[in-house]
């Protein structure tokens, strides 16, 4: 079972729809970017309210591509929101259905974004949470033999 099929099945099990809106292509370490998006989608599916839509937005601004995943569900407390990308941090410590969730997914997203010259961000208000990352698309490079 591929990651995409697994995520689709998780979404279907909760009557969630996944919509992708994109006006950009991503030219980067493809497997790492897929992993980051997969981690964002897994979280969005896990915490989304049933019978709602999860949206993936991919946009380009200058030399950056922004990948944002939004879902409808419980609003995350602002204090916890600032810690989401810390390794092992879980906004919902009391959840009993953690499965294999250890609080590393968003920390991995942050590491992948940093590796690609980008950053991470999160917002949550009025039961809509948006979590995402940016990557630099055009890197300055110096030809070999030049200072």
Short mmCIF file of C-alpha atoms in Angstrom, two decimals, residues 27-123:
data_model
loop_
_atom_site.label_atom_id
_atom_site.label_comp_id
_atom_site.label_asym_id
_atom_site.label_seq_id
_atom_site.Cartn_x
_atom_site.Cartn_y
_atom_site.Cartn_z
CA UNK A 27 11.63 21.25 -7.97
CA UNK A 28 13.45 19.91 -4.94
CA UNK A 29 14.34 16.67 -3.18
CA UNK A 30 11.08 15.07 -4.26
CA UNK A 31 11.02 12.21 -1.74
CA UNK A 32 11.64 14.59 1.15
CA UNK A 33 8.93 16.98 0.01
CA UNK A 34 6.52 14.04 -0.36
CA UNK A 35 7.39 12.99 3.18
CA UNK A 36 6.72 16.49 4.52
CA UNK A 37 3.36 16.73 2.73
CA UNK A 38 2.47 13.21 3.89
CA UNK A 39 3.20 14.20 7.50
CA UNK A 40 1.04 17.32 7.19
CA UNK A 41 -1.81 15.34 5.63
CA UNK A 42 -1.60 12.60 8.26
CA UNK A 43 -1.99 15.20 11.01
CA UNK A 44 -4.79 16.98 9.18
CA UNK A 45 -6.69 13.70 8.76
CA UNK A 46 -6.09 12.66 12.37
CA UNK A 47 -7.41 15.91 13.85
CA UNK A 48 -10.06 16.93 11.29
CA UNK A 49 -13.70 16.97 12.15
CA UNK A 50 -15.54 14.17 10.30
CA UNK A 51 -17.39 15.07 7.09
CA UNK A 52 -15.20 18.08 6.30
CA UNK A 53 -12.64 19.02 3.69
CA UNK A 54 -8.86 19.08 3.95
CA UNK A 55 -7.23 21.46 1.50
CA UNK A 56 -3.65 21.43 0.25
CA UNK A 57 -2.59 24.80 -1.19
CA UNK A 58 0.63 25.05 -3.19
CA UNK A 59 1.61 28.56 -4.26
CA UNK A 60 4.73 30.27 -5.51
CA UNK A 61 5.89 33.72 -4.47
CA UNK A 62 9.20 34.96 -5.88
CA UNK A 63 11.81 32.30 -5.05
CA UNK A 64 9.64 30.36 -2.59
CA UNK A 65 7.00 27.69 -2.83
CA UNK A 66 4.48 27.58 0.02
CA UNK A 67 2.73 24.32 0.87
CA UNK A 68 -0.19 24.71 3.29
CA UNK A 69 -2.59 22.09 4.59
CA UNK A 70 -5.81 23.26 6.24
CA UNK A 71 -8.50 21.36 8.07
CA UNK A 72 -11.55 21.97 10.22
CA UNK A 73 -11.33 20.69 13.75
CA UNK A 74 -10.53 21.78 17.28
CA UNK A 75 -8.75 25.13 17.51
CA UNK A 76 -5.22 24.70 18.86
CA UNK A 77 -4.31 26.81 21.88
CA UNK A 78 -1.83 29.58 20.86
CA UNK A 79 0.73 28.47 23.46
CA UNK A 80 0.68 24.92 22.05
CA UNK A 81 0.64 26.23 18.47
CA UNK A 82 4.08 27.79 19.01
CA UNK A 83 5.48 24.38 20.03
CA UNK A 84 4.00 22.18 17.29
CA UNK A 85 7.30 21.74 15.45
CA UNK A 86 9.26 20.66 18.54
CA UNK A 87 10.27 16.98 18.55
CA UNK A 88 7.94 14.81 20.66
CA UNK A 89 5.51 17.66 21.37
CA UNK A 90 1.86 16.73 21.05
CA UNK A 91 -0.86 19.36 21.26
CA UNK A 92 -3.33 16.71 22.42
CA UNK A 93 -1.41 14.96 25.21
CA UNK A 94 -4.52 13.28 26.55
CA UNK A 95 -5.47 11.43 23.37
CA UNK A 96 -5.76 7.70 23.87
CA UNK A 97 -5.79 6.77 20.17
CA UNK A 98 -2.19 7.76 19.49
CA UNK A 99 -1.31 4.60 17.58
CA UNK A 100 2.18 5.07 16.17
CA UNK A 101 2.02 8.84 16.67
CA UNK A 102 5.06 9.96 18.67
CA UNK A 103 5.11 13.69 18.00
CA UNK A 104 7.85 13.62 15.37
CA UNK A 105 5.92 14.32 12.16
CA UNK A 106 5.94 18.11 12.31
CA UNK A 107 9.54 18.18 13.58
CA UNK A 108 10.46 16.23 10.44
CA UNK A 109 8.53 18.76 8.32
CA UNK A 110 10.54 21.56 9.96
CA UNK A 111 13.84 19.79 9.26
CA UNK A 112 12.91 19.22 5.60
CA UNK A 113 11.86 22.87 5.19
CA UNK A 114 15.12 24.06 6.74
CA UNK A 115 17.13 21.73 4.48
CA UNK A 116 15.47 23.46 1.50
CA UNK A 117 16.09 27.01 2.79
CA UNK A 118 12.53 27.40 4.01
CA UNK A 119 10.52 27.67 7.19
CA UNK A 120 7.37 26.34 8.86
CA UNK A 121 4.24 28.08 10.06
CA UNK A 122 0.97 27.31 11.79
CA UNK A 123 -2.24 29.15 12.59
#
